[in-house]
Coordinates of C-alpha atoms and ligand atoms in Angstrom, one line a residue:
M28 CA 76.1 90.0 123.6
S29 CA 75.8 89.2 119.8
E30 CA 73.9 85.9 119.2
N31 CA 76.7 85.2 117.1
A32 CA 79.1 84.8 120.2
D33 CA 78.9 80.7 119.9
F34 CA 81.5 81.0 117.3
V35 CA 84.6 82.6 119.4
P36 CA 85.6 79.7 121.2
L37 CA 85.6 77.5 117.8
L38 CA 87.5 79.9 116.2
L39 CA 90.0 79.8 119.3
D40 CA 90.1 76.4 119.3
W41 CA 90.9 76.7 115.5
F42 CA 93.7 79.1 115.9
A43 CA 95.3 76.9 118.4
Q44 CA 95.4 73.7 115.9
N45 CA 96.4 76.2 112.8
R46 CA 98.4 79.4 113.8
R47 CA 101.3 80.0 111.7
D48 CA 104.7 79.9 113.2
L49 CA 105.6 83.5 112.6
P50 CA 108.9 84.9 113.8
W51 CA 107.4 87.4 116.6
R52 CA 104.9 84.8 117.8
R53 CA 108.1 83.3 119.2
T54 CA 108.3 85.5 122.0
Y55 CA 105.7 87.9 121.7
D56 CA 108.1 91.1 122.5
P57 CA 106.5 94.3 122.3
Y58 CA 108.7 95.7 119.6
G59 CA 108.6 92.7 117.2
V60 CA 105.0 92.6 117.5
W61 CA 104.9 96.3 116.6
V62 CA 107.5 96.2 113.9
S63 CA 105.6 93.3 112.4
E64 CA 102.0 95.0 112.7
V65 CA 103.1 98.0 110.8
M66 CA 104.4 95.6 108.3
A67 CA 101.8 93.7 108.0
Q68 CA 99.4 97.1 106.8
Q69 CA 99.4 96.7 102.9
T70 CA 101.9 93.3 103.0
Q71 CA 101.2 89.9 102.7
M72 CA 102.2 87.9 105.9
D73 CA 104.3 85.5 104.0
R74 CA 106.4 88.4 102.7
V75 CA 106.2 90.1 106.2
A76 CA 108.1 87.5 107.8
V77 CA 111.5 87.5 105.6
Y78 CA 111.5 91.5 105.8
F79 CA 110.6 91.2 109.8
E80 CA 113.6 88.9 110.2
R81 CA 116.1 91.1 108.0
F82 CA 114.6 94.3 109.6
T83 CA 114.7 93.0 113.2
A84 CA 118.3 91.5 112.6
R85 CA 119.9 94.9 111.7
F86 CA 117.6 96.9 114.1
P87 CA 117.0 94.3 117.1
T88 CA 115.5 97.0 119.9
V89 CA 114.0 100.0 120.0
A90 CA 117.0 101.6 121.0
A91 CA 119.0 100.4 117.9
L92 CA 116.3 101.6 115.5
A93 CA 116.4 104.8 117.2
E94 CA 120.1 105.4 116.7
A95 CA 119.8 104.6 113.0
D96 CA 119.6 107.3 110.3
E97 CA 116.6 107.5 108.1
T98 CA 118.5 106.5 105.2
E99 CA 119.5 103.1 106.7
V100 CA 115.9 102.6 107.7
L101 CA 114.8 103.2 104.5
K102 CA 117.1 100.9 102.9
A103 CA 116.2 98.1 105.2
W104 CA 112.4 98.6 104.3
E105 CA 113.1 99.0 100.8
G106 CA 110.4 96.8 98.7
L107 CA 108.0 96.8 101.5
G108 CA 106.7 100.4 99.9
Y109 CA 104.6 103.0 102.2
Y110 CA 107.8 104.5 103.3
S111 CA 105.9 106.8 105.5
R112 CA 105.3 103.5 107.9
A113 CA 109.3 103.3 108.2
R114 CA 109.6 107.0 108.8
N115 CA 107.3 106.8 111.5
L116 CA 108.6 103.7 113.0
L117 CA 111.9 105.8 113.5
A118 CA 110.2 108.8 114.6
A119 CA 108.1 106.7 117.3
A120 CA 111.1 104.7 118.3
R121 CA 113.2 108.0 118.9
R122 CA 109.8 108.9 121.0
V123 CA 109.8 105.8 122.9
M124 CA 113.7 106.5 123.8
A125 CA 112.6 110.0 124.9
E126 CA 109.4 109.6 126.7
H127 CA 108.9 106.0 127.7
G128 CA 112.4 105.0 128.9
G129 CA 113.2 102.9 125.6
R130 CA 110.2 100.6 126.6
L131 CA 106.9 100.6 124.4
P132 CA 103.8 101.2 126.7
A133 CA 101.4 99.2 127.0
D134 CA 98.4 101.5 127.3
F135 CA 95.9 101.8 124.2
A136 CA 96.1 105.8 124.5
A137 CA 100.2 106.0 125.1
L138 CA 100.5 103.8 122.0
R139 CA 97.9 105.8 119.8
A140 CA 100.3 108.8 120.8
L141 CA 103.2 107.5 118.9
P142 CA 104.0 108.8 115.4
G143 CA 102.2 106.5 112.8
V144 CA 100.5 104.8 115.3
G145 CA 96.5 104.5 114.5
E146 CA 93.8 102.9 116.2
Y147 CA 94.7 99.5 114.3
T148 CA 98.2 99.5 115.2
A149 CA 97.7 100.9 118.9
G150 CA 94.9 98.0 119.3
A151 CA 97.1 95.0 117.6
V152 CA 100.1 96.0 120.2
A153 CA 97.9 96.4 123.1
A154 CA 96.4 93.6 122.7
I155 CA 98.8 91.2 121.0
A156 CA 101.8 92.1 122.7
F157 CA 100.3 93.1 126.2
G158 CA 97.5 91.1 126.3
R159 CA 95.4 94.2 127.1
D160 CA 91.5 93.8 126.5
E161 CA 91.4 95.6 123.1
V162 CA 90.7 95.2 119.7
A163 CA 92.5 95.3 116.2
V164 CA 90.0 95.5 113.3
D165 CA 92.1 95.0 109.8
A166 CA 90.3 93.9 106.6
N167 CA 90.3 90.2 107.7
V168 CA 88.4 91.0 110.9
L169 CA 85.9 93.2 109.1
R170 CA 85.4 90.4 106.1
V171 CA 85.1 87.8 108.8
L172 CA 82.7 89.5 110.9
A173 CA 80.7 90.9 107.9
R174 CA 79.9 87.2 107.2
V175 CA 79.5 85.6 110.4
C176 CA 76.8 88.2 111.8
D177 CA 75.7 89.6 108.3
I178 CA 76.8 93.2 108.5
D179 CA 74.7 94.7 105.7
A180 CA 76.6 98.3 105.7
P181 CA 79.4 98.8 103.1
I182 CA 82.3 97.6 105.3
K183 CA 84.8 100.0 104.5
E184 CA 83.0 102.9 105.4
P185 CA 82.3 104.6 108.7
A186 CA 79.0 103.1 109.9
G187 CA 79.9 99.4 108.6
K188 CA 83.4 99.7 110.1
A189 CA 81.9 101.2 113.7
Q190 CA 79.4 98.3 113.6
A191 CA 82.2 95.8 113.2
T192 CA 84.4 97.4 115.6
T193 CA 81.4 97.2 118.2
L194 CA 80.8 93.9 117.5
A195 CA 84.5 92.8 118.0
R196 CA 84.7 94.5 121.4
E197 CA 81.4 92.7 122.6
L198 CA 82.6 89.1 121.4
L199 CA 86.0 89.6 123.2
P200 CA 86.3 86.9 125.4
P201 CA 88.0 89.1 128.8
G202 CA 91.9 88.1 128.9
R203 CA 91.9 86.4 125.7
A204 CA 92.6 89.6 123.6
R205 CA 95.9 88.4 122.1
D206 CA 94.4 84.9 120.9
Y207 CA 91.1 86.6 119.9
G208 CA 92.7 89.2 117.7
E209 CA 95.4 86.9 116.0
A210 CA 92.5 84.3 115.5
L211 CA 90.3 86.8 113.7
M212 CA 93.0 87.6 111.5
E213 CA 94.4 84.6 110.5
F214 CA 90.9 83.0 109.8
G215 CA 90.2 85.7 107.5
A216 CA 93.7 85.1 105.8
L217 CA 93.6 81.5 105.7
V218 CA 89.8 80.3 105.5
C219 CA 87.6 83.1 105.2
R220 CA 89.3 84.5 102.1
P221 CA 88.2 87.4 100.1
R222 CA 87.4 85.7 96.8
T223 CA 87.8 82.0 98.1
P224 CA 86.2 81.2 101.4
D225 CA 86.6 77.7 102.1
C226 CA 82.9 77.3 103.3
P227 CA 82.4 73.2 103.0
A228 CA 85.5 73.1 105.1
C229 CA 84.8 75.9 107.7
P230 CA 84.6 75.1 111.4
L231 CA 82.5 77.8 111.8
A232 CA 79.9 77.3 109.2
G233 CA 77.1 76.5 111.4
H234 CA 77.7 79.7 113.2
C235 CA 77.8 81.9 109.8
A236 CA 74.9 83.8 109.2
A237 CA 76.1 84.5 105.5
R238 CA 76.2 80.8 105.2
R239 CA 72.7 80.2 106.4
L240 CA 71.2 83.2 104.2
N241 CA 73.3 81.7 101.0
I242 CA 74.6 85.3 100.8
V243 CA 78.5 85.0 101.1
P244 CA 79.4 86.4 97.6
D245 CA 77.2 89.7 99.1
R246 CA 79.6 89.9 102.3
P247 CA 81.1 92.0 103.1
V248 CA 79.1 94.7 101.2
L249 CA 81.7 96.6 99.3
S250 CA 81.5 100.3 98.5
K251 CA 81.0 101.5 94.9
S252 CA 84.8 101.0 93.3
K253 CA 86.8 104.1 92.2
D254 CA 87.6 104.9 88.8
I255 CA 91.0 103.9 88.0
T256 CA 93.2 106.3 86.1
P257 CA 95.7 105.3 83.7
L258 CA 99.1 107.1 84.2
D259 CA 101.7 106.8 81.6
V260 CA 105.2 108.0 82.9
A261 CA 109.2 108.0 81.5
T262 CA 112.2 107.6 83.4
G263 CA 115.8 107.5 82.1
V264 CA 118.9 106.0 82.8
L265 CA 121.7 108.2 82.2
V266 CA 124.8 107.0 81.4
H267 CA 128.3 108.8 81.0
A268 CA 131.6 107.4 81.8
G269 CA 130.6 104.0 83.3
R270 CA 128.5 106.0 85.9
I271 CA 124.8 106.3 86.6
F272 CA 123.0 109.5 87.5
I273 CA 120.7 109.4 90.3
Q274 CA 118.9 112.0 92.4
K275 CA 117.7 112.0 96.1
R276 CA 114.1 113.2 96.1
L277 CA 112.7 116.0 98.4
P278 CA 112.4 115.6 102.2
K279 CA 108.4 116.1 101.7
G280 CA 105.6 114.8 99.1
A281 CA 105.7 111.4 97.8
W282 CA 108.6 109.1 97.9
A283 CA 110.3 111.7 100.1
N284 CA 114.3 110.9 100.5
L285 CA 113.9 107.9 98.4
W286 CA 116.7 107.8 95.3
E287 CA 115.5 107.6 91.9
F288 CA 116.4 107.9 88.1
P289 CA 115.0 111.3 86.9
G290 CA 111.6 111.3 84.9
G291 CA 108.0 112.0 85.4
R292 CA 104.4 112.5 83.5
I293 CA 104.6 112.0 79.7
E294 CA 102.2 115.2 78.2
A295 CA 99.8 115.0 75.8
G296 CA 101.3 114.4 72.5
E297 CA 104.8 113.6 73.7
T298 CA 106.1 109.9 73.0
P299 CA 107.8 108.6 76.1
E300 CA 111.3 109.5 74.8
Q301 CA 110.5 113.0 74.2
A302 CA 109.3 113.1 77.7
V303 CA 112.2 111.8 79.6
V304 CA 114.7 114.2 77.5
R305 CA 112.2 117.3 78.7
E306 CA 112.0 115.8 82.2
F307 CA 115.7 115.5 82.3
A308 CA 116.3 118.8 81.2
E309 CA 114.1 120.5 83.5
E310 CA 114.9 118.4 86.6
T311 CA 118.9 118.4 85.9
G312 CA 119.9 121.0 83.1
F313 CA 121.4 118.2 81.5
A314 CA 120.9 117.7 77.4
T315 CA 120.3 114.1 76.5
R316 CA 119.4 111.7 74.1
V317 CA 117.5 108.2 74.3
E318 CA 120.1 105.4 72.9
T319 CA 117.4 102.7 73.5
K320 CA 114.2 101.8 75.3
L321 CA 115.0 99.7 78.4
A322 CA 111.6 98.4 79.7
V323 CA 107.8 98.9 80.2
I324 CA 107.1 98.4 83.8
R325 CA 103.4 98.3 84.9
H326 CA 101.9 99.0 88.2
G327 CA 98.4 99.2 89.9
Y328 CA 97.7 101.3 92.7
T329 CA 94.2 102.2 94.4
T330 CA 93.1 104.6 92.0
Y331 CA 96.0 104.8 89.3
R332 CA 97.5 102.4 86.8
V333 CA 100.6 103.4 86.0
T334 CA 102.8 102.5 82.9
L335 CA 106.5 103.3 83.3
H336 CA 108.6 103.5 80.4
C337 CA 112.2 103.2 81.0
C338 CA 114.8 104.5 78.6
L339 CA 118.8 104.4 78.6
L340 CA 120.2 108.1 78.1
R341 CA 123.4 109.9 76.9
L342 CA 124.6 112.9 77.2
T343 CA 124.2 115.2 73.8
D344 CA 127.1 117.6 74.2
L345 CA 129.8 115.8 76.2
P346 CA 132.4 113.1 75.1
E347 CA 132.2 109.9 76.8
A348 CA 135.7 110.4 78.0
A349 CA 135.0 113.8 80.2
P350 CA 134.4 113.9 83.7
P351 CA 130.5 113.5 84.3
P352 CA 129.3 116.9 84.9
E353 CA 127.0 118.8 87.8
P354 CA 123.6 119.0 87.1
T355 CA 121.2 121.9 88.1
L356 CA 118.4 120.1 90.3
T357 CA 115.3 121.5 90.5
A358 CA 113.1 118.4 91.8
A359 CA 115.5 116.7 93.9
Q360 CA 117.9 117.6 97.4
E361 CA 121.0 115.9 96.1
S362 CA 122.5 113.6 93.3
L363 CA 125.4 111.5 92.5
W364 CA 127.0 109.4 89.3
A365 CA 127.1 106.1 90.9
A366 CA 128.9 103.2 89.7
P367 CA 126.6 100.1 88.5
D368 CA 127.7 98.4 91.9
E369 CA 126.9 101.1 94.1
L370 CA 123.1 101.4 93.1
S371 CA 122.3 98.7 95.5
R372 CA 123.4 101.0 98.6
Y373 CA 120.6 103.1 98.0
A374 CA 116.6 102.8 98.7
F375 CA 114.6 103.3 95.2
P376 CA 111.1 103.2 94.5
A377 CA 109.8 99.7 93.5
G378 CA 109.6 100.4 89.5
H379 CA 113.2 101.6 90.0
R380 CA 114.4 98.8 92.0
K381 CA 112.8 96.4 89.7
L382 CA 114.6 98.1 86.7
I383 CA 118.3 97.7 88.6
E384 CA 117.6 94.2 89.3
Q385 CA 116.7 93.3 85.9
F386 CA 119.3 95.7 84.2
G387 CA 122.1 95.5 86.8
E388 CA 124.4 93.5 84.6
S389 CA 123.6 95.3 81.4
L390 CA 124.2 98.3 83.2
R391 CA 127.5 97.7 83.8
R392 CA 128.1 97.3 79.9
P393 CA 125.8 99.8 78.5
G394 CA 127.4 99.4 75.0
E395 CA 125.5 95.7 74.7
A396 CA 122.0 95.7 73.4
R397 CA 119.4 95.0 75.4
P398 CA 116.1 93.5 75.3
L399 CA 112.8 95.6 75.7
L400 CA 111.3 94.0 78.9
D401 CA 107.5 94.3 79.8
L402 CA 107.7 93.9 83.8
S403 CA 105.5 94.2 86.8
A404 CA 106.5 96.2 89.7
G405 CA 104.9 95.3 93.2
G406 CA 104.8 96.6 96.8
D407 CA 105.4 100.6 96.6
D408 CA 103.8 103.7 97.4
P409 CA 100.9 104.7 95.8
P410 CA 101.5 108.0 93.7
R411 CA 99.8 110.4 96.5
T412 CA 101.0 113.2 94.0
P413 CA 99.9 111.7 90.4
S414 CA 101.7 114.4 88.7
T415 CA 105.2 113.4 89.8
G416 CA 104.7 110.3 88.2
K417 CA 107.2 107.8 89.9
V418 CA 106.8 104.2 90.2
Ligands
SF4_473 S1 81.2 79.8 106.3 FE1 82.2 80.7 104.7 S2 81.6 82.7 104.8 FE2 81.2 82.0 106.7 S3 83.0 82.1 108.1 FE3 83.1 80.2 107.1 S4 84.5 80.6 105.3 FE4 83.5 82.2 106.0

């Protein structure tokens, strides 16, 4: 047992008095715990609570989720980003129906075998939903343990993570896995925060090695930061006869099955306007011209900094009164000409959704002047395939 074990009762006391009232904590229904844990990866808890209520109102049980089609699930997930999580939830729900009689298994190994369920999620669901003596080690837990127990290995690398996981297991009070796991995460989120730990008011201060050694700013030890690559991309909102062209991305790769406005990476020597016209020709066969530039949307990912230039486009060789033409698709599985009011039915990447939200009204009246906006988009997939340049 670690010499730091004394802090655990204090941590549990703190949690008993400070735990947030989050919707899945009212019943600890395993399905709700599972959905919340999947949502909480990459997303702040306050936002998770809002999305959780909406998602579980639409899909209240494993069975309801398993019966949904992917389009509905992606739409309910829109705004949370990292859409592979939603696809895996759906696949796992169907597996639970087929192999576990519609009830999530309590056993760590059985949970771990479900699509998209890694060590963290399996540990969290086993501990929090079923009270099994398992641990779930997320970034909050890593940080708290690195500080309280003075872990001096880079915390996100295998050796540091293994050290923290071993410690978390050693410190787990048998039978208290739910409270212990939630308390560590909650404490990391609310008190032992990444850049602003509240050491003066911390109930664990007397047991914290980093505090005692005056090395809190040096814990956890971080890996060398990766270089950030700037990426300039262009996208076009093509309007014709009062309708807007959108296409559904291919079923594999980045943002699979999401809808988008066509576009892509700006090549060396190109302006954004030239790039979007070229991309449209390559992806749809349409000849277009830029009527105006709508917005510049910026978004940061782990290793990329994306600047998305958004343009309003018109067809060059078709009168406005002519019916919308059929595209020749090369980068999408289907397309349609949507009325502006219909765009809300489809799931888009965050940058494109932001564009729709900002320009929803003016896209209904595309002849009017629009300001050029500079926006930041939040919560979306990283560009796993940077050459696609979608944000
Ligand atoms: S004393 Fe500071 S660094 Fe140590 S556990 Fe408390 S908040 Fe974290």
